[in-house]
Short mmCIF file of C-alpha atoms and ligand atoms in Angstrom, two decimals:
data_model
loop_
_atom_site.label_atom_id
_atom_site.label_comp_id
_atom_site.label_asym_id
_atom_site.label_seq_id
_atom_site.Cartn_x
_atom_site.Cartn_y
_atom_site.Cartn_z
CA VAL A 200 37.60 23.68 -29.03
CA ILE A 201 34.94 20.93 -29.19
CA ARG A 202 35.08 17.86 -26.94
CA LEU A 203 32.68 14.91 -26.80
CA ASN A 204 32.52 12.41 -23.95
CA GLN A 205 30.52 9.19 -24.37
CA VAL A 206 27.97 10.99 -26.51
CA CYS A 207 25.02 8.88 -27.67
CA LYS A 208 22.06 9.76 -29.91
CA ARG A 209 19.08 7.47 -29.93
CA TYR A 210 15.87 7.86 -31.92
CA ARG A 211 12.79 6.10 -30.60
CA MET A 212 10.07 5.12 -33.04
CA GLY A 213 7.28 3.32 -31.27
CA GLU A 214 8.75 -0.03 -30.26
CA ALA A 215 11.91 0.33 -32.33
CA THR A 216 15.10 2.20 -31.44
CA VAL A 217 17.77 3.52 -33.78
CA ASP A 218 21.18 4.07 -32.15
CA ALA A 219 22.47 6.70 -34.55
CA LEU A 220 25.55 7.48 -32.43
CA VAL A 221 27.13 5.31 -29.74
CA ASP A 222 29.73 6.41 -27.13
CA ALA A 223 31.39 9.10 -29.25
CA THR A 224 34.49 10.35 -27.41
CA PHE A 225 37.02 12.64 -29.08
CA THR A 226 38.39 16.20 -29.09
CA ILE A 227 38.78 18.65 -31.96
CA GLU A 228 41.39 21.34 -31.34
CA GLU A 229 41.15 24.85 -32.71
CA GLY A 230 42.60 25.11 -36.20
CA GLU A 231 42.27 21.42 -37.07
CA PHE A 232 41.36 20.11 -40.53
CA VAL A 233 39.25 16.98 -40.00
CA ALA A 234 37.39 14.71 -42.44
CA ILE A 235 34.47 12.47 -41.43
CA LEU A 236 33.88 9.33 -43.49
CA GLY A 237 31.57 6.35 -43.33
CA PRO A 238 28.84 4.44 -45.13
CA SER A 239 25.39 5.83 -45.87
CA GLY A 240 23.33 5.91 -42.67
CA SER A 241 26.30 5.43 -40.35
CA GLY A 242 25.72 8.57 -38.24
CA LYS A 243 27.80 11.34 -39.85
CA SER A 244 25.04 13.96 -40.20
CA THR A 245 23.81 13.10 -36.70
CA LEU A 246 27.31 13.82 -35.39
CA MET A 247 27.53 17.07 -37.37
CA HIS A 248 24.23 18.34 -35.94
CA LEU A 249 25.54 17.69 -32.42
CA LEU A 250 28.82 19.49 -33.20
CA GLY A 251 26.84 22.48 -34.46
CA PHE A 252 24.48 22.58 -31.41
CA LEU A 253 21.53 21.95 -33.72
CA ASP A 254 20.62 18.89 -31.68
CA SER A 255 21.27 17.48 -28.19
CA PRO A 256 22.70 14.09 -27.24
CA SER A 257 20.52 11.40 -25.64
CA SER A 258 23.39 10.85 -23.18
CA GLY A 259 27.00 11.93 -22.69
CA GLU A 260 28.50 15.44 -22.60
CA LEU A 261 29.60 18.01 -25.15
CA PHE A 262 32.05 20.77 -24.25
CA PHE A 263 32.63 23.92 -26.29
CA GLU A 264 35.71 25.99 -25.48
CA GLY A 265 35.93 24.09 -22.22
CA ARG A 266 32.38 24.75 -21.03
CA PRO A 267 29.51 22.23 -21.06
CA VAL A 268 27.04 22.87 -23.87
CA ALA A 269 24.18 21.42 -21.78
CA ALA A 270 24.49 24.46 -19.48
CA LEU A 271 23.66 26.85 -22.37
CA ASP A 272 20.00 27.61 -23.05
CA GLU A 273 18.70 27.91 -26.63
CA THR A 274 19.38 31.66 -26.74
CA ALA A 275 23.00 31.19 -25.73
CA ARG A 276 23.38 28.37 -28.26
CA ALA A 277 21.88 30.47 -31.04
CA HIS A 278 24.38 33.17 -30.13
CA VAL A 279 27.36 30.83 -30.42
CA ARG A 280 26.05 29.39 -33.69
CA ALA A 281 25.58 32.82 -35.24
CA GLU A 282 28.88 34.11 -33.90
CA LYS A 283 31.32 31.29 -34.47
CA ILE A 284 29.91 28.42 -36.52
CA GLY A 285 29.18 28.09 -40.23
CA PHE A 286 27.10 25.03 -41.19
CA VAL A 287 26.68 23.60 -44.70
CA PHE A 288 23.71 21.23 -44.65
CA GLN A 289 23.70 18.02 -46.72
CA ALA A 290 20.27 19.04 -48.05
CA PHE A 291 21.22 22.76 -48.29
CA ASN A 292 18.14 24.04 -46.39
CA LEU A 293 17.76 27.21 -48.45
CA LEU A 294 14.63 29.32 -47.96
CA PRO A 295 12.66 29.04 -51.21
CA ARG A 296 11.05 32.50 -51.03
CA LEU A 297 14.30 34.41 -50.56
CA THR A 298 16.71 35.12 -53.37
CA VAL A 299 20.23 33.74 -53.36
CA ALA A 300 21.50 37.02 -51.88
CA GLY A 301 18.74 36.98 -49.27
CA ASN A 302 19.63 33.44 -48.25
CA VAL A 303 23.34 34.20 -47.98
CA ARG A 304 22.61 37.29 -45.90
CA LEU A 305 20.61 35.40 -43.25
CA PRO A 306 23.45 34.71 -40.76
CA LEU A 307 24.28 38.43 -40.72
CA THR A 308 20.87 39.53 -39.49
CA TYR A 309 21.68 38.15 -36.04
CA HIS A 310 24.29 40.84 -35.44
CA ARG A 311 22.52 43.63 -37.30
CA HIS A 312 25.43 44.64 -39.51
CA PRO A 313 25.17 48.06 -41.20
CA PRO A 314 23.55 47.47 -44.64
CA ALA A 315 26.62 48.44 -46.68
CA ASP A 316 28.81 46.11 -44.65
CA ALA A 317 26.32 43.23 -44.97
CA ALA A 318 26.00 43.78 -48.74
CA ALA A 319 29.78 43.69 -49.11
CA ARG A 320 30.04 40.46 -47.14
CA VAL A 321 27.30 38.81 -49.22
CA ALA A 322 28.94 39.91 -52.47
CA ASP A 323 32.29 38.57 -51.30
CA ALA A 324 30.83 35.19 -50.24
CA LEU A 325 28.99 34.81 -53.57
CA ALA A 326 32.13 35.67 -55.52
CA ARG A 327 34.11 33.02 -53.66
CA VAL A 328 31.72 30.27 -54.82
CA ASP A 329 31.27 31.81 -58.31
CA MET A 330 27.57 32.53 -57.83
CA THR A 331 27.60 36.29 -58.38
CA ASN A 332 25.56 36.05 -61.59
CA ARG A 333 22.72 34.22 -59.82
CA ALA A 334 22.33 36.59 -56.87
CA HIS A 335 18.72 37.42 -57.72
CA HIS A 336 17.53 33.93 -58.61
CA ARG A 337 15.47 31.94 -56.14
CA PRO A 338 16.64 28.45 -55.10
CA GLY A 339 14.02 26.85 -57.35
CA GLU A 340 15.64 28.56 -60.33
CA LEU A 341 19.05 27.06 -59.68
CA SER A 342 20.79 23.82 -60.52
CA GLY A 343 21.62 21.34 -57.75
CA GLY A 344 25.27 22.31 -57.66
CA GLN A 345 24.38 26.01 -57.66
CA ARG A 346 22.15 25.49 -54.60
CA GLN A 347 25.00 23.66 -52.92
CA ARG A 348 27.32 26.59 -53.58
CA VAL A 349 24.79 29.06 -52.17
CA ALA A 350 24.58 26.93 -49.01
CA ILE A 351 28.38 27.11 -48.80
CA ALA A 352 28.38 30.88 -49.30
CA ARG A 353 25.81 31.29 -46.54
CA ALA A 354 28.04 29.27 -44.18
CA LEU A 355 31.05 31.47 -45.00
CA VAL A 356 29.45 34.92 -44.94
CA ASN A 357 30.11 35.72 -41.27
CA SER A 358 33.73 34.46 -41.38
CA PRO A 359 33.09 31.58 -38.98
CA ARG A 360 35.81 30.26 -36.68
CA ILE A 361 34.41 26.74 -37.10
CA LEU A 362 33.10 25.46 -40.44
CA LEU A 363 30.99 22.29 -40.35
CA ALA A 364 30.37 21.08 -43.91
CA ASP A 365 28.15 18.02 -44.47
CA GLU A 366 29.08 16.61 -47.89
CA PRO A 367 29.59 20.07 -49.46
CA THR A 368 30.73 18.80 -52.88
CA GLY A 369 28.34 15.90 -53.55
CA ASN A 370 26.61 17.79 -56.37
CA LEU A 371 29.67 19.44 -57.88
CA ASP A 372 31.86 18.53 -60.84
CA THR A 373 35.51 17.80 -60.06
CA HIS A 374 36.76 21.25 -60.99
CA THR A 375 34.19 23.17 -58.93
CA ALA A 376 34.70 20.77 -56.01
CA ALA A 377 38.42 21.50 -56.08
CA THR A 378 37.84 25.26 -55.89
CA ILE A 379 35.54 24.77 -52.90
CA LEU A 380 38.13 22.62 -51.14
CA ALA A 381 40.78 25.28 -51.83
CA LEU A 382 38.45 27.82 -50.18
CA PHE A 383 38.23 25.67 -47.06
CA LYS A 384 41.99 25.17 -46.95
CA GLU A 385 42.45 28.92 -47.11
CA LEU A 386 40.04 29.36 -44.21
CA ASN A 387 42.07 26.77 -42.30
CA ARG A 388 45.34 28.58 -43.06
CA GLN A 389 43.79 31.69 -41.50
CA GLY A 390 43.20 29.74 -38.29
CA GLY A 391 39.72 28.34 -38.89
CA THR A 392 38.64 24.89 -37.72
CA ILE A 393 37.23 22.75 -40.56
CA VAL A 394 35.17 19.57 -40.11
CA LEU A 395 33.99 18.10 -43.39
CA VAL A 396 31.91 15.01 -44.18
CA THR A 397 32.84 13.41 -47.48
CA HIS A 398 32.27 10.22 -49.45
CA SER A 399 35.21 10.95 -51.72
CA ALA A 400 38.44 9.12 -50.99
CA GLU A 401 40.45 11.75 -52.90
CA ILE A 402 39.06 14.56 -50.78
CA ALA A 403 39.52 12.63 -47.52
CA ALA A 404 43.14 11.91 -48.45
CA GLN A 405 43.88 15.63 -48.19
CA PHE A 406 42.95 15.69 -44.48
CA PRO A 407 45.58 14.93 -41.85
CA ARG A 408 42.97 13.53 -39.51
CA GLN A 409 39.92 11.34 -40.33
CA LEU A 410 37.07 10.24 -38.09
CA HIS A 411 35.58 7.01 -39.44
CA VAL A 412 31.95 6.34 -38.56
CA ARG A 413 30.34 2.92 -38.81
CA ASP A 414 26.99 1.97 -37.26
CA GLY A 415 27.19 4.99 -34.97
CA ARG A 416 30.68 4.21 -33.66
CA ILE A 417 33.69 6.41 -34.32
CA THR A 418 37.36 5.53 -34.76
CA ASP A 419 40.07 8.19 -34.95
CA HIS A 420 42.72 8.03 -37.66
CA ARG A 421 45.66 10.38 -38.03
CA VAL B 237 13.61 5.53 -78.64
CA ILE B 238 14.12 9.21 -77.78
CA ARG B 239 15.17 11.75 -80.42
CA LEU B 240 15.84 15.47 -80.01
CA ASN B 241 16.03 17.96 -82.87
CA GLN B 242 17.39 21.48 -82.25
CA VAL B 243 15.86 21.50 -78.78
CA CYS B 244 16.28 24.73 -76.80
CA LYS B 245 15.20 25.66 -73.28
CA ARG B 246 15.18 29.27 -72.30
CA TYR B 247 14.19 30.77 -68.96
CA ARG B 248 13.06 34.38 -68.92
CA MET B 249 13.47 36.38 -65.74
CA GLY B 250 12.34 39.93 -66.23
CA GLU B 251 14.92 41.48 -68.55
CA ALA B 252 17.37 38.61 -68.30
CA THR B 253 17.38 35.33 -70.22
CA VAL B 254 19.07 32.06 -69.27
CA ASP B 255 19.71 29.72 -72.22
CA ALA B 256 19.79 26.48 -70.25
CA LEU B 257 19.86 24.29 -73.39
CA VAL B 258 20.88 25.32 -76.92
CA ASP B 259 20.22 23.34 -80.14
CA ALA B 260 20.30 19.88 -78.58
CA THR B 261 20.22 17.30 -81.37
CA PHE B 262 20.83 13.60 -80.72
CA THR B 263 19.15 10.19 -80.59
CA ILE B 264 19.10 7.58 -77.84
CA GLU B 265 18.35 4.06 -79.07
CA GLU B 266 16.52 1.49 -77.02
CA GLY B 267 18.84 -0.47 -74.73
CA GLU B 268 21.61 2.14 -74.67
CA PHE B 269 23.74 2.93 -71.60
CA VAL B 270 24.48 6.66 -71.70
CA ALA B 271 26.23 8.98 -69.22
CA ILE B 272 25.69 12.74 -69.12
CA LEU B 273 28.53 14.88 -67.79
CA GLY B 274 29.24 18.58 -67.44
CA PRO B 275 29.97 21.39 -64.99
CA SER B 276 27.54 22.60 -62.37
CA GLY B 277 24.81 24.68 -64.01
CA SER B 278 25.57 23.48 -67.54
CA GLY B 279 22.06 22.15 -68.34
CA LYS B 280 22.09 18.45 -67.41
CA SER B 281 18.99 18.44 -65.18
CA THR B 282 17.18 20.64 -67.70
CA LEU B 283 17.93 18.03 -70.37
CA MET B 284 16.81 15.19 -68.09
CA HIS B 285 13.47 16.87 -67.40
CA LEU B 286 12.87 17.22 -71.15
CA LEU B 287 13.80 13.54 -71.71
CA GLY B 288 11.30 12.55 -69.02
CA PHE B 289 8.48 14.76 -70.40
CA LEU B 290 8.45 16.70 -67.14
CA ASP B 291 9.03 19.89 -69.08
CA SER B 292 8.64 21.22 -72.64
CA PRO B 293 11.26 22.79 -74.89
CA SER B 294 11.12 26.50 -75.76
CA SER B 295 11.83 25.48 -79.37
CA GLY B 296 12.77 22.36 -81.33
CA GLU B 297 11.16 18.91 -81.34
CA LEU B 298 11.25 15.80 -79.18
CA PHE B 299 10.22 12.41 -80.54
CA PHE B 300 9.40 9.37 -78.42
CA GLU B 301 9.24 5.98 -80.17
CA GLY B 302 9.03 7.88 -83.45
CA ARG B 303 6.10 10.12 -82.53
CA PRO B 304 6.30 13.84 -81.64
CA VAL B 305 5.91 14.47 -77.91
CA ALA B 306 4.34 17.87 -78.58
CA ALA B 307 1.29 16.05 -79.98
CA LEU B 308 0.63 14.34 -76.62
CA ASP B 309 -1.52 16.15 -74.09
CA GLU B 310 -0.66 16.05 -70.38
CA THR B 311 -2.81 12.95 -69.76
CA ALA B 312 -1.03 11.04 -72.53
CA ARG B 313 2.35 12.17 -71.23
CA ALA B 314 1.50 11.12 -67.67
CA HIS B 315 0.53 7.73 -69.08
CA VAL B 316 3.87 7.27 -70.82
CA ARG B 317 5.78 8.45 -67.75
CA ALA B 318 3.94 6.03 -65.45
CA GLU B 319 4.19 3.19 -67.92
CA LYS B 320 7.70 3.35 -69.29
CA ILE B 321 9.91 5.85 -67.48
CA GLY B 322 11.59 5.76 -64.07
CA PHE B 323 13.03 9.11 -62.92
CA VAL B 324 15.51 9.61 -60.08
CA PHE B 325 15.52 13.31 -59.17
CA GLN B 326 18.72 15.08 -58.14
CA ALA B 327 16.84 16.44 -55.10
CA PHE B 328 14.92 13.15 -54.55
CA ASN B 329 11.45 14.79 -54.33
CA LEU B 330 10.09 12.38 -51.73
CA LEU B 331 6.73 13.17 -50.12
CA PRO B 332 7.47 13.98 -46.47
CA ARG B 333 4.16 12.73 -45.07
CA LEU B 334 4.36 9.28 -46.64
CA THR B 335 6.55 6.50 -45.32
CA VAL B 336 9.38 5.05 -47.37
CA ALA B 337 7.09 2.23 -48.53
CA GLY B 338 4.35 4.74 -49.37
CA ASN B 339 6.75 6.80 -51.44
CA VAL B 340 8.08 3.79 -53.34
CA ARG B 341 4.55 2.62 -54.04
CA LEU B 342 3.46 5.89 -55.72
CA PRO B 343 4.24 4.97 -59.35
CA LEU B 344 2.12 1.82 -58.97
CA THR B 345 -1.08 3.66 -58.07
CA TYR B 346 -1.43 4.82 -61.67
CA HIS B 347 -2.15 1.30 -62.88
CA ARG B 348 -4.09 0.17 -59.81
CA HIS B 349 -2.14 -3.03 -59.19
CA PRO B 350 -3.79 -5.59 -56.88
CA PRO B 351 -2.52 -4.82 -53.33
CA ALA B 352 -0.56 -8.04 -52.91
CA ASP B 353 1.22 -7.47 -56.22
CA ALA B 354 2.02 -3.85 -55.35
CA ALA B 355 3.33 -4.85 -51.91
CA ALA B 356 5.62 -7.46 -53.47
CA ARG B 357 6.99 -4.96 -55.98
CA VAL B 358 7.67 -2.38 -53.25
CA ALA B 359 9.41 -4.99 -51.08
CA ASP B 360 11.56 -6.09 -54.01
CA ALA B 361 12.55 -2.50 -54.91
CA LEU B 362 13.47 -1.72 -51.29
CA ALA B 363 15.53 -4.88 -51.01
CA ARG B 364 17.49 -3.99 -54.14
CA VAL B 365 18.65 -0.70 -52.60
CA ASP B 366 19.08 -2.23 -49.11
CA MET B 367 16.38 -0.08 -47.51
CA THR B 368 14.08 -2.85 -46.24
CA ASN B 369 14.74 -2.00 -42.59
CA ARG B 370 13.60 1.61 -43.07
CA ALA B 371 10.29 0.87 -44.84
CA HIS B 372 8.21 2.59 -42.15
CA HIS B 373 10.39 5.63 -41.60
CA ARG B 374 9.44 8.96 -43.10
CA PRO B 375 11.94 10.81 -45.31
CA GLY B 376 12.73 13.23 -42.47
CA GLU B 377 13.90 10.28 -40.39
CA LEU B 378 16.44 9.13 -42.95
CA SER B 379 20.01 10.01 -43.81
CA GLY B 380 20.77 11.79 -47.10
CA GLY B 381 22.03 8.63 -48.77
CA GLN B 382 19.02 6.67 -47.52
CA ARG B 383 16.66 9.22 -49.11
CA GLN B 384 18.62 8.91 -52.33
CA ARG B 385 18.19 5.14 -52.27
CA VAL B 386 14.45 5.48 -51.65
CA ALA B 387 14.23 7.78 -54.69
CA ILE B 388 16.04 5.10 -56.70
CA ALA B 389 13.71 2.36 -55.44
CA ARG B 390 10.70 4.46 -56.41
CA ALA B 391 12.11 4.86 -59.95
CA LEU B 392 12.63 1.09 -60.26
CA VAL B 393 9.38 -0.21 -58.76
CA ASN B 394 7.38 -0.41 -61.99
CA SER B 395 10.23 -2.04 -63.96
CA PRO B 396 10.69 0.92 -66.30
CA ARG B 397 11.92 0.51 -69.86
CA ILE B 398 13.77 3.82 -69.59
CA LEU B 399 15.59 4.86 -66.43
CA LEU B 400 16.57 8.53 -66.15
CA ALA B 401 18.82 9.02 -63.11
CA ASP B 402 20.00 12.54 -62.21
CA GLU B 403 23.16 12.13 -60.11
CA PRO B 404 21.84 9.03 -58.28
CA THR B 405 25.00 8.38 -56.25
CA GLY B 406 26.02 11.90 -55.15
CA ASN B 407 25.20 11.14 -51.51
CA LEU B 408 26.47 7.57 -51.38
CA ASP B 409 29.73 6.06 -50.17
CA THR B 410 31.80 4.24 -52.80
CA HIS B 411 30.57 0.77 -51.85
CA THR B 412 26.87 1.64 -51.90
CA ALA B 413 27.34 3.63 -55.14
CA ALA B 414 28.88 0.54 -56.76
CA THR B 415 25.89 -1.62 -55.80
CA ILE B 416 23.52 0.95 -57.30
CA LEU B 417 25.52 1.06 -60.53
CA ALA B 418 25.47 -2.75 -60.67
CA LEU B 419 21.66 -2.57 -60.35
CA PHE B 420 21.48 -0.24 -63.34
CA LYS B 421 23.77 -2.44 -65.40
CA GLU B 422 21.54 -5.41 -64.66
CA LEU B 423 18.51 -3.40 -65.82
CA ASN B 424 20.43 -2.60 -68.99
CA ARG B 425 21.33 -6.26 -69.57
CA GLN B 426 17.60 -7.01 -69.43
CA GLY B 427 17.02 -4.55 -72.28
CA GLY B 428 16.42 -1.33 -70.35
CA THR B 429 17.62 2.07 -71.57
CA ILE B 430 19.73 3.91 -68.96
CA VAL B 431 20.56 7.63 -69.01
CA LEU B 432 22.57 8.72 -65.98
CA VAL B 433 23.94 12.13 -64.99
CA THR B 434 27.15 11.89 -63.01
CA HIS B 435 30.01 14.06 -61.78
CA SER B 436 32.21 11.04 -61.15
CA ALA B 437 34.84 10.26 -63.75
CA GLU B 438 35.05 6.64 -62.56
CA ILE B 439 31.34 6.10 -63.05
CA ALA B 440 31.30 7.84 -66.44
CA ALA B 441 34.19 5.65 -67.61
CA GLN B 442 31.91 2.62 -67.37
CA PHE B 443 29.54 4.04 -70.01
CA PRO B 444 30.19 3.34 -73.70
CA ARG B 445 28.58 6.64 -74.68
CA GLN B 446 28.85 10.04 -72.98
CA LEU B 447 26.96 13.26 -73.71
CA HIS B 448 29.04 16.23 -72.55
CA VAL B 449 27.10 19.37 -71.63
CA ARG B 450 28.72 22.80 -71.39
CA ASP B 451 26.80 26.10 -71.26
CA GLY B 452 23.69 24.37 -72.61
CA ARG B 453 25.47 22.79 -75.61
CA ILE B 454 25.91 19.07 -76.04
CA THR B 455 28.69 17.09 -77.67
CA ASP B 456 28.41 13.33 -78.26
CA HIS B 457 31.30 11.02 -77.31
CA ARG B 458 31.48 7.30 -77.94
N1 LIG C 86 13.47 28.10 -63.35
C1 LIG C 86 14.65 28.64 -63.75
N2 LIG C 86 14.74 29.96 -64.02
C2 LIG C 86 15.92 30.50 -64.41
N3 LIG C 86 17.05 29.83 -64.60
C3 LIG C 86 17.03 28.50 -64.34
C4 LIG C 86 15.84 27.83 -63.90
N4 LIG C 86 16.14 26.53 -63.71
C5 LIG C 86 17.45 26.37 -64.02
N5 LIG C 86 17.99 27.55 -64.39
C6 LIG C 86 19.37 27.79 -64.84
O1 LIG C 86 19.61 26.90 -65.94
C7 LIG C 86 20.97 26.44 -65.90
C8 LIG C 86 21.00 24.92 -66.04
O2 LIG C 86 20.44 24.33 -64.91
P1 LIG C 86 20.52 22.75 -64.68
O3 LIG C 86 19.76 22.45 -63.43
O4 LIG C 86 20.09 22.02 -65.90
O5 LIG C 86 22.09 22.51 -64.45
P2 LIG C 86 22.88 21.15 -64.13
O6 LIG C 86 23.79 20.88 -65.27
O7 LIG C 86 21.91 20.07 -63.76
O8 LIG C 86 23.77 21.53 -62.88
P3 LIG C 86 24.21 20.69 -61.55
O9 LIG C 86 25.31 19.79 -61.97
O10 LIG C 86 24.67 21.80 -60.65
O11 LIG C 86 23.01 19.99 -61.04
C9 LIG C 86 21.57 26.93 -64.58
O12 LIG C 86 22.51 27.94 -64.86
C10 LIG C 86 20.39 27.45 -63.78
O13 LIG C 86 20.73 28.59 -63.01
N1 LIG C 87 14.56 11.39 -36.89
C1 LIG C 87 15.02 10.14 -37.03
N2 LIG C 87 14.28 9.10 -36.55
C2 LIG C 87 14.74 7.84 -36.68
N3 LIG C 87 15.92 7.48 -37.24
C3 LIG C 87 16.69 8.48 -37.74
C4 LIG C 87 16.29 9.85 -37.67
N4 LIG C 87 17.24 10.60 -38.25
C5 LIG C 87 18.21 9.74 -38.66
N5 LIG C 87 17.87 8.47 -38.36
C6 LIG C 87 18.68 7.28 -38.62
O1 LIG C 87 19.95 7.47 -38.01
C7 LIG C 87 20.98 6.88 -38.81
C8 LIG C 87 22.10 7.88 -39.04
O2 LIG C 87 21.66 8.93 -39.86
P1 LIG C 87 22.66 10.02 -40.44
O3 LIG C 87 21.84 11.02 -41.16
O4 LIG C 87 23.52 10.54 -39.35
O5 LIG C 87 23.57 9.17 -41.44
P2 LIG C 87 24.75 9.64 -42.39
O6 LIG C 87 25.99 8.97 -41.96
O7 LIG C 87 24.77 11.13 -42.47
O8 LIG C 87 24.35 9.04 -43.81
P3 LIG C 87 24.49 9.61 -45.32
O9 LIG C 87 25.91 9.40 -45.73
O10 LIG C 87 23.55 8.72 -46.07
O11 LIG C 87 24.08 11.04 -45.32
C9 LIG C 87 20.33 6.42 -40.11
O12 LIG C 87 20.28 5.00 -40.11
C10 LIG C 87 18.93 7.03 -40.08
O13 LIG C 87 17.96 6.17 -40.64
MG1 LIG C 88 24.37 12.48 -43.94
MG1 LIG C 89 21.51 19.09 -61.99
#
C-alpha cells in the first residue's frame, strides 16, 4: 500500500547539511504490522512524516496504492490523510484551546459527519484509551500520559486504514501501554495496516517485521 | 533536605474536583537516589512540581533544608530553584526561538556568570548528553530524543544539588537511556540528590528507594 524508492530527506542549515534519511527503499503491504526501531536522532520520525504525507522527500519516489504521491497536490494529500491515515505524533500536537473531546473530533470535521454520529465516534475513541472522564479537560490540565492517550484517540476516531504511531507509549506505564498495544493489534486483525515507532525491545518483539534505522539508513528484518 | 507533611493538591474545574495528590507525607534526605513510579495520571508530575517549588500545595506543608517553603516569596523561591535545583520536565519546555546552546545556558543567566565560564559549562553539559553537534539547532530542528537530552543538559548545567527528572528517558533508545542514567548515578556519587520519575521497571530496579503513587496517594518502598 506504501512503497518507497531511494527516498532521501536532507535538511540544509546554512553551510551544514543533515542527511536525515538516505536511500530508503521498501514496501509496506496492506494489513502489515511493522515496528520501526533505531537510536535517538536516527531518522524514524522523519520517515513517519514521509509515510503520512506530512512532508516530501528531497529525492526519490513515494507510491501510495500504486500511484506516485508527488502527483497529488496538497488538497488531494489532505484528502487521503483525512480519509485513510491516522497519525500519532511523538509530541502529541494537541490544540491547547480545544478540550479533549474537541481535539479528538478534529479528523471528523473533514467529512462533515452528522453531529450525533461524530459524538458517538469521539465517545468510542475516548473509551478505548480510558479517557472518558477527562473529555472536558484541556490538554494543559492533563498528565503526559493522558495527553498521549488523547493523541492516540484522535488518530483512531475515523477508523483509519493505516495507523502511523510515533512512539505512542513512551509516556505510559506498562499496564496502560499493553492496553494500547492490544488496541492496535485489534485494528490489525480487522485489516488495518500498523506502523509503529518504538524504543522498547519488548514491544518490538511482538512485531513480525522490523525496520531498523541508523544514521538515516534502513535495514529490513523479518 | 525536602520534607512533606500531609501535602494535598486539588484542582477545581467548575463543579468538579480532581484530587491530584492526597496527604503526601515523606522525607527525602540529602544524597538520596529515589525513583517515583505509578500509573498514568496518578500524580507523579504534580508531586515533582511541588518538590521543585514550581507549584504550591492546596493544603499541608513543605520544608526545604528545615525551613517552611510557604514562608518564601516568589523571589526567594526562584533563587533556590536557580541555585540548587535542576528540573527535567516531562514535556521538555524548551524555548523554540533559542538555539540548543541558548536553552542550556538559561539557568546560568540568573547568576550572571562571566561569558567564558558560562560557555564552558554549556559545552560540558552538551557533551555529557552527546548533543555537541546540535548546539546551533533550534528545538524544532531536533528529534524527540534530542530535545529530551537538551532538557537534561539544561537541568545539569549549573551543577544542581538536587536533580528532579520527570521521565527523562521516555523518548530515548535503551543505549542512550543507559548513558543518561549513568550520568545521574555519577551526580549522586558526588553527593547530589536524585529524584526520578520513570515508567520503566528496569530503571526503577536500580533505585534503592521507590515512592509508588496511585490515585494521588504515596507509599514508600525501600
Ligand atoms: N491543571 C489541571 N486541572 C485539572 N486537573 C489536572 C490539572 N493538571 C493535572 N490534572 C490531573 O491531575 C492528575 C495527576 O496529573 P499528573 O500530571 O501529576 O499525573 P502523572 O502521574 O504525572 O501522569 P503521567 O505518568 O501520565 O505523566 C491527572 O489525573 C490530571 O488529569
Ligand atoms: N528541521 C530540521 N532541520 C535540521 N535537522 C533536522 C530537522 N528535523 C530533524 N533534523 C535532524 O534529523 C535527524 C533525524 O531526526 P528524527 O526526528 O527523524 O529522529 P528520530 O529517529 O525520530 O529520533 P528520536 O528517537 O529521538 O525521536 C536528527 O539528527 C535531527 O537533528
Ligand atoms: Mg522521533
Ligand atoms: Mg507526568
